[in-house]
Amino acid sequence: MKSSCFTRASLSSILQPVFSPRLKPSRPIICSAVPPKPQTALYLRPPAFRSTLSELRKWYAWAKNQASSVGSTFLDLDNGPDSTLLHRELKWLVEDALERPDMLSPLNSGDNYDDATPVSMRACLDDLYKLWKQRIEERRPFQYVVGCEHWRDLILSVEEGVLIPRPETEIIVDLVDDAVKENEELRNGLWADLGTGSGALAIGVARILGLGCGRVVATDLSPVAVAVASYNVQRYNLQDRVSVKLGSWFDPLKDVEGELSGLVSNPPYIPSEDINGLQAEVSKHEPRLALDGGANGMDDLINLCNGAASMLKPGGFFALETNGETQSKFLVDYMDTKMKGSFYGTNIASDFAGIQRFVTGYRA
Amino acid sequence: MLFPNGQFSSCIKPLLNLKPPQISTQTGNPYDQSHYNYSEKMSSLILKRSCNNKSLHNSFLRINLFTRTLFSLSEPHFHDSPIPVNNQQVPASSYAFLENKNNGFCSYFHGNWKVPIPYDCNFVRFLSSQAAVEASTSDGLTVEGIIANKWVIHDENESDWRSHAAAIAQSIHLIKKRLRWKKLIPRLKILSEELDKPDLWDDPARAGKISREHGSIMGKMKEVNAFEQELIEHIDMIKLAREENDSELESESLKALLALRRNIKEKELEALLAGEQDSCSCFIEVQAGAGGTESMDWASMVMQMYKRWAENRGFGVTVVDEMPGDIAGIKRATIKVDGEFAFGYAKAEVGAHRLVRISPLDSNKRRHTSFASVAVIPILGEGFSHVQINESDLRIERFRAGGAGGQHVNTTESAVRITHIPTGVTASCQNERSQNQNKMSAMAVLQSRLDQLEIERQARINAEHTQSLTDINFGSQIRSYVLHPYRMVKDHRTDYEVSDPDSVLQGDLDGFILSFLSASLDKNEEDDGI
Ligand SMILES: C[S@@+](CC[C@H](N)C(=O)[O-])C[C@H]1O[C@@H](n2cnc3c(N)ncnc32)[C@H](O)[C@@H]1O
């Protein structure tokens, strides 16, 4: 490629990790002066707690029973989890909480170990009871309970205040992979992940770009998100290639206008009035700032669309996640007519459930 | 004549000038410290003997033995840069091999015989000579002859050379049968013809496959030949020792014979797992038969049995896919079993498994018969060629699709199902915690399934060479587990049975597996035999 990377001057100003609130809030936000310290996921805590196998088995039997008693009530109520899913989550909770999860495996139910066998755990038994109660009674999302979400080949820390990355969104990374394979020049450019949340997309994209001079800037308006994303970036040792910035959409990117090689975003896209009807895990626990896309859910998508036209360099790639067919079609139509000439190669890609979920294209 | 058309002079003559080789060093050293002396003695005795020229037969044995080993060593594995020698082509690598391989035999050679290997000494010749002459003792006793003598086989502890010899001969016979000896020879011929073709490496994948198979067959044959040779030599030694009243030598020879007997007993087992994919890891799949909850419960018992079996064997076990039953048990499940020879053993389990019991799930305490089918798929490692999968031939779907998805939903359900559209083969994984990982695992299962289909397709084309047991009808009933009115597990293929179903369900399956493997390989097939 000719101009190997984007200009150094602009780069350094972009890549400095900033927590300085350079806010231009478009809607009310809570702002704390000190960046919050992210919580440590359960599976990363030291196995500092002891109990006996029989006590643990008691908890396990109780927890299984709780899961079973849910049956399909949540499913019928608001499309929440059923027993099968809860049982699987329980298995994963055990995996994360115990130093040796196999102690509870059915293979060891017999006489391999006696009741007094000590077990090492990453949370005390009381907390395990509490955590599972929160899961079942309060419908606290499983990922907040264990403090992490497995996403692609990553394990990302998450906590209240940060959207739990969705499986659908994993595909955006594949779309980026395809794009940079088609045009290797993009691989060495500057990319942006707007509304990064846990940092999932920024980290996923940075790993696709590889060890060349490709860089990613991630932005978010939520200080918790910025803190958690920065933490995750460090856990994957990407701090030299991914910088996380606090601010609204393109605001922290003013210096690199027209220089982006790529842009990805999964902005809030749920119509405001739909939010209260969502399953309890989402409506009661996940941040509204991460979900609410305005009256028809398109506010932020349109905003990003307009911004993409000025922020991307010619040939630059974008991939946006939407609410589905209606929004995707609307967006493509908007680009092809209202913003005629700004983009080319606009395309809609489906998720694995067959929903037309993503809009991709290039800056003309 | 052994070596027709003048080959004798070009090939054998120089060898006659050499001291006899110490063949036994090639197959390891079962003789502890006395080995060195022993083989020294052996050499000199044999030499003495051939000089005496007591028997023409004996020197033939030496010749045959010698050339055989030489030929197998010089057997061309790779056809890189052939160089002309004596107007013939000899692969350069065969020299390299002779020079590098640092056993006594070769280094001896190195010093004494720097003549290029004559082309005549190729292994096709080796094979025909092999067919023509069997190793035999000075008084004409062959391995087959030993078997025909029907000497009583005593316990190992009895120092009776005939008993040892008979046991060893039987083992050799069994190993040959298990290796499908008669089929190996023509197969080797075909492969070597392929290897000789100048355009072989135009298709490197195929060439690699051919040369690998060739090498592996060659290795097996060499090993068995060496056993035969060793047996014959020890017998010769014992007879000689007796003639010469050398009791020390006699007891050493007897010891050596015993060591061989023990060593070869282990090889019998190895020969059961000589199939091309036997050493691979595998997937084991269990599917509930008709009959609803009863069968689903049975399917989960069967799965549990395999998990335990695999863990007891030291294999790694991971659940890839599991479809729970509506009330109890599983509709189907797939586990990955990691470890050497996992496939070789597990393939013996393919088929339908039947359970008869009074069901704990039935409040009326009636007797139920349930079925579960088991499939086993090898996971071909790096050395194998794989079916190319086209991304565009795949349909990837999410489980429990429905609903708006995306930000609307928080779910830990991220299972996917992948369909290979041209073949209709599907694979799914729901065990991983991320969708992408589920997709990768499902892809691995899909790849193995397609590879297996391809193996079966090729086995059908190439009906001569089928060691694959996997094409056994998935649905045929192989074993019954009866818990009521009596207690017994019985294999319908071998009639092997056990009266303690619990131990079997706890994973104690080796008896069934080994008896099936040996039954299917050892059954007396006229032309499969030796
Ligand atoms: C649906 S979440 C996506 C999070 C993450 N990218 C992912 O895919 O998991 C939307 C994110 O946009 C952020 N966001 C909302 N309004 C924003 C704004 N005005 N500027 C920047 N980020 C904003 C939210 O804090 C939230 O993290």
Coordinates of N, CA and C in Angstrom, one line a residue, chain B residues 286-372:
Chain B
V286 N -24.3 -41.1 20.1 CA -25.3 -42.0 20.5 C -26.6 -41.3 20.2
Q287 N -27.5 -42.1 19.7 CA -28.8 -41.6 19.3 C -29.9 -42.5 19.9
A288 N -30.9 -41.9 20.5 CA -32.0 -42.7 21.1 C -32.8 -43.3 20.0
G289 N -33.2 -44.6 20.1 CA -34.1 -45.2 19.1 C -35.5 -44.8 19.3
A290 N -36.4 -45.5 18.6 CA -37.8 -45.2 18.8 C -38.2 -45.6 20.2
G291 N -39.3 -45.0 20.7 CA -39.7 -45.5 22.1 C -39.6 -44.4 23.1
G292 N -39.5 -43.1 22.7 CA -39.6 -42.0 23.6 C -38.7 -42.0 24.7
T293 N -39.2 -41.6 25.9 CA -38.4 -41.3 27.1 C -37.6 -42.5 27.5
E294 N -38.2 -43.7 27.4 CA -37.4 -44.9 27.7 C -36.1 -45.0 26.9
S295 N -36.2 -44.8 25.6 CA -35.0 -44.9 24.8 C -34.0 -43.7 25.1
M296 N -34.6 -42.6 25.4 CA -33.7 -41.4 25.6 C -33.0 -41.6 26.9
D297 N -33.6 -42.3 27.9 CA -32.9 -42.6 29.1 C -31.8 -43.6 28.8
W298 N -32.1 -44.6 28.0 CA -31.1 -45.6 27.7 C -30.0 -45.0 26.9
A299 N -30.3 -44.1 26.0 CA -29.2 -43.4 25.2 C -28.3 -42.6 26.1
S300 N -28.8 -42.0 27.2 CA -27.9 -41.3 28.1 C -27.1 -42.3 28.9
M301 N -27.6 -43.5 29.2 CA -26.8 -44.5 29.9 C -25.7 -44.9 29.0
V302 N -26.0 -45.1 27.7 CA -25.0 -45.6 26.8 C -23.8 -44.5 26.7
M303 N -24.3 -43.3 26.6 CA -23.3 -42.2 26.4 C -22.4 -42.2 27.7
Q304 N -23.0 -42.3 28.8 CA -22.3 -42.3 30.1 C -21.3 -43.5 30.1
M305 N -21.7 -44.6 29.6 CA -20.8 -45.8 29.5 C -19.6 -45.5 28.7
Y306 N -19.8 -44.8 27.6 CA -18.6 -44.5 26.8 C -17.7 -43.4 27.4
K307 N -18.4 -42.5 28.1 CA -17.5 -41.4 28.7 C -16.6 -42.1 29.7
R308 N -17.2 -43.0 30.5 CA -16.4 -43.7 31.5 C -15.3 -44.6 30.9
W309 N -15.8 -45.3 29.9 CA -14.8 -46.2 29.2 C -13.6 -45.3 28.8
A310 N -13.9 -44.2 28.1 CA -12.8 -43.4 27.5 C -12.0 -42.8 28.6
E311 N -12.6 -42.4 29.7 CA -11.8 -41.8 30.7 C -10.9 -42.8 31.4
N312 N -11.5 -44.0 31.6 CA -10.7 -45.0 32.2 C -9.5 -45.4 31.4
R313 N -9.6 -45.3 30.1 CA -8.6 -45.6 29.2 C -7.6 -44.4 29.1
G314 N -7.9 -43.3 29.7 CA -7.0 -42.2 29.7 C -7.2 -41.3 28.5
F315 N -8.3 -41.5 27.8 CA -8.6 -40.6 26.7 C -9.2 -39.3 27.2
G316 N -9.1 -38.2 26.4 CA -9.7 -37.0 26.8 C -11.2 -37.0 26.3
V317 N -12.1 -36.6 27.0 CA -13.5 -36.6 26.6 C -14.1 -35.2 26.7
T318 N -14.7 -34.8 25.6 CA -15.5 -33.5 25.6 C -16.8 -33.7 25.0
V319 N -17.8 -33.2 25.6 CA -19.2 -33.3 25.0 C -19.2 -32.2 23.9
V320 N -19.6 -32.6 22.7 CA -19.7 -31.6 21.6 C -21.1 -31.1 21.5
D321 N -22.0 -32.1 21.5 CA -23.4 -31.8 21.2 C -24.3 -32.7 22.1
E322 N -25.3 -32.1 22.6 CA -26.2 -32.9 23.4 C -27.6 -32.3 23.3
M323 N -28.5 -33.2 22.8 CA -29.9 -32.8 22.7 C -30.7 -33.5 23.8
P324 N -31.0 -32.8 24.9 CA -31.7 -33.5 26.0 C -33.0 -33.9 25.6
G325 N -33.5 -35.0 26.2 CA -34.8 -35.5 26.0 C -35.8 -34.6 26.7
D326 N -37.1 -34.8 26.3 CA -38.1 -33.8 26.8 C -38.3 -34.1 28.3
I327 N -38.2 -35.3 28.7 CA -38.5 -35.6 30.2 C -37.2 -36.1 30.8
A328 N -36.5 -37.0 30.2 CA -35.3 -37.6 30.8 C -34.4 -38.0 29.6
G329 N -33.1 -38.1 30.0 CA -32.2 -38.7 29.0 C -31.8 -37.7 27.9
I330 N -31.4 -38.3 26.8 CA -30.9 -37.5 25.6 C -31.6 -38.0 24.3
K331 N -31.8 -37.1 23.4 CA -32.3 -37.6 22.1 C -31.1 -38.0 21.3
R332 N -30.0 -37.2 21.4 CA -28.7 -37.7 20.8 C -27.6 -36.9 21.5
A333 N -26.4 -37.4 21.4 CA -25.3 -36.7 21.9 C -24.0 -37.1 21.1
T334 N -23.1 -36.2 21.1 CA -21.8 -36.5 20.4 C -20.7 -36.1 21.4
I335 N -19.8 -37.0 21.6 CA -18.6 -36.7 22.4 C -17.4 -36.8 21.5
K336 N -16.3 -36.1 21.9 CA -15.1 -36.2 21.2 C -14.2 -36.9 22.1
V337 N -13.5 -38.0 21.6 CA -12.6 -38.8 22.4 C -11.2 -38.6 21.8
D338 N -10.4 -38.0 22.6 CA -9.0 -37.7 22.2 C -8.0 -38.7 22.7
G339 N -7.2 -39.2 21.8 CA -6.2 -40.1 22.3 C -5.8 -41.1 21.2
E340 N -4.6 -41.7 21.4 CA -4.1 -42.6 20.4 C -5.0 -43.9 20.4
F341 N -5.4 -44.3 19.2 CA -6.2 -45.5 19.0 C -7.6 -45.4 19.5
A342 N -8.0 -44.2 19.8 CA -9.4 -44.1 20.3 C -10.4 -44.6 19.2
F343 N -10.1 -44.3 17.9 CA -11.0 -44.8 16.9 C -10.9 -46.3 16.7
G344 N -9.6 -46.8 16.8 CA -9.4 -48.2 16.6 C -10.2 -49.1 17.6
Y345 N -10.3 -48.6 18.8 CA -11.1 -49.4 19.8 C -12.6 -49.1 19.6
A346 N -12.9 -47.8 19.5 CA -14.3 -47.4 19.5 C -15.1 -47.9 18.3
K347 N -14.4 -48.1 17.2 CA -15.2 -48.5 16.0 C -15.9 -49.8 16.3
A348 N -15.4 -50.6 17.2 CA -16.0 -51.9 17.5 C -17.4 -51.7 18.1
E349 N -17.8 -50.5 18.4 CA -19.1 -50.3 19.1 C -20.2 -49.8 18.2
V350 N -19.9 -49.7 16.9 CA -20.9 -49.2 16.0 C -22.0 -50.1 15.9
G351 N -23.2 -49.6 16.0 CA -24.4 -50.4 15.8 C -25.5 -50.1 16.8
A352 N -26.5 -50.9 16.9 CA -27.6 -50.7 17.8 C -27.4 -51.5 19.1
H353 N -27.6 -50.8 20.2 CA -27.5 -51.4 21.5 C -28.9 -51.5 22.1
R354 N -29.2 -52.7 22.7 CA -30.5 -53.0 23.1 C -30.6 -53.2 24.6
L355 N -31.5 -52.6 25.3 CA -31.7 -52.7 26.7 C -33.0 -53.4 27.0
V356 N -33.0 -54.4 28.0 CA -34.2 -54.9 28.5 C -34.2 -54.8 30.0
R357 N -35.2 -54.1 30.5 CA -35.3 -53.9 31.9 C -36.7 -53.5 32.4
I358 N -36.9 -53.6 33.7 CA -38.1 -53.0 34.3 C -37.7 -51.5 34.5
S359 N -38.5 -50.7 33.8 CA -38.0 -49.3 33.8 C -38.4 -48.5 35.1
P360 N -37.4 -47.8 35.6 CA -37.7 -47.0 36.8 C -38.6 -45.8 36.4
L361 N -38.8 -45.6 35.1 CA -39.6 -44.5 34.7 C -41.1 -44.9 34.6
D362 N -41.3 -46.2 34.7 CA -42.7 -46.7 34.5 C -43.3 -47.1 35.8
S363 N -44.3 -46.4 36.2 CA -44.9 -46.7 37.5 C -45.6 -48.0 37.6
N364 N -45.9 -48.6 36.4 CA -46.6 -49.9 36.4 C -45.6 -51.0 36.4
K365 N -44.3 -50.7 36.5 CA -43.3 -51.7 36.6 C -43.3 -52.7 35.4
R366 N -43.5 -52.2 34.2 CA -43.5 -53.2 33.1 C -42.1 -53.3 32.6
R367 N -41.9 -54.4 31.8 CA -40.6 -54.6 31.2 C -40.6 -53.8 29.9
H368 N -39.5 -53.2 29.6 CA -39.3 -52.4 28.4 C -38.1 -52.8 27.7
T369 N -38.2 -52.7 26.3 CA -37.0 -52.9 25.5 C -36.7 -51.6 24.8
S370 N -35.5 -51.1 24.9 CA -35.2 -49.8 24.3 C -33.9 -50.0 23.5
F371 N -33.8 -49.1 22.5 CA -32.6 -49.1 21.6 C -31.9 -47.8 21.6
A372 N -30.6 -47.9 21.4 CA -29.8 -46.7 21.1 C -28.8 -47.0 20.1

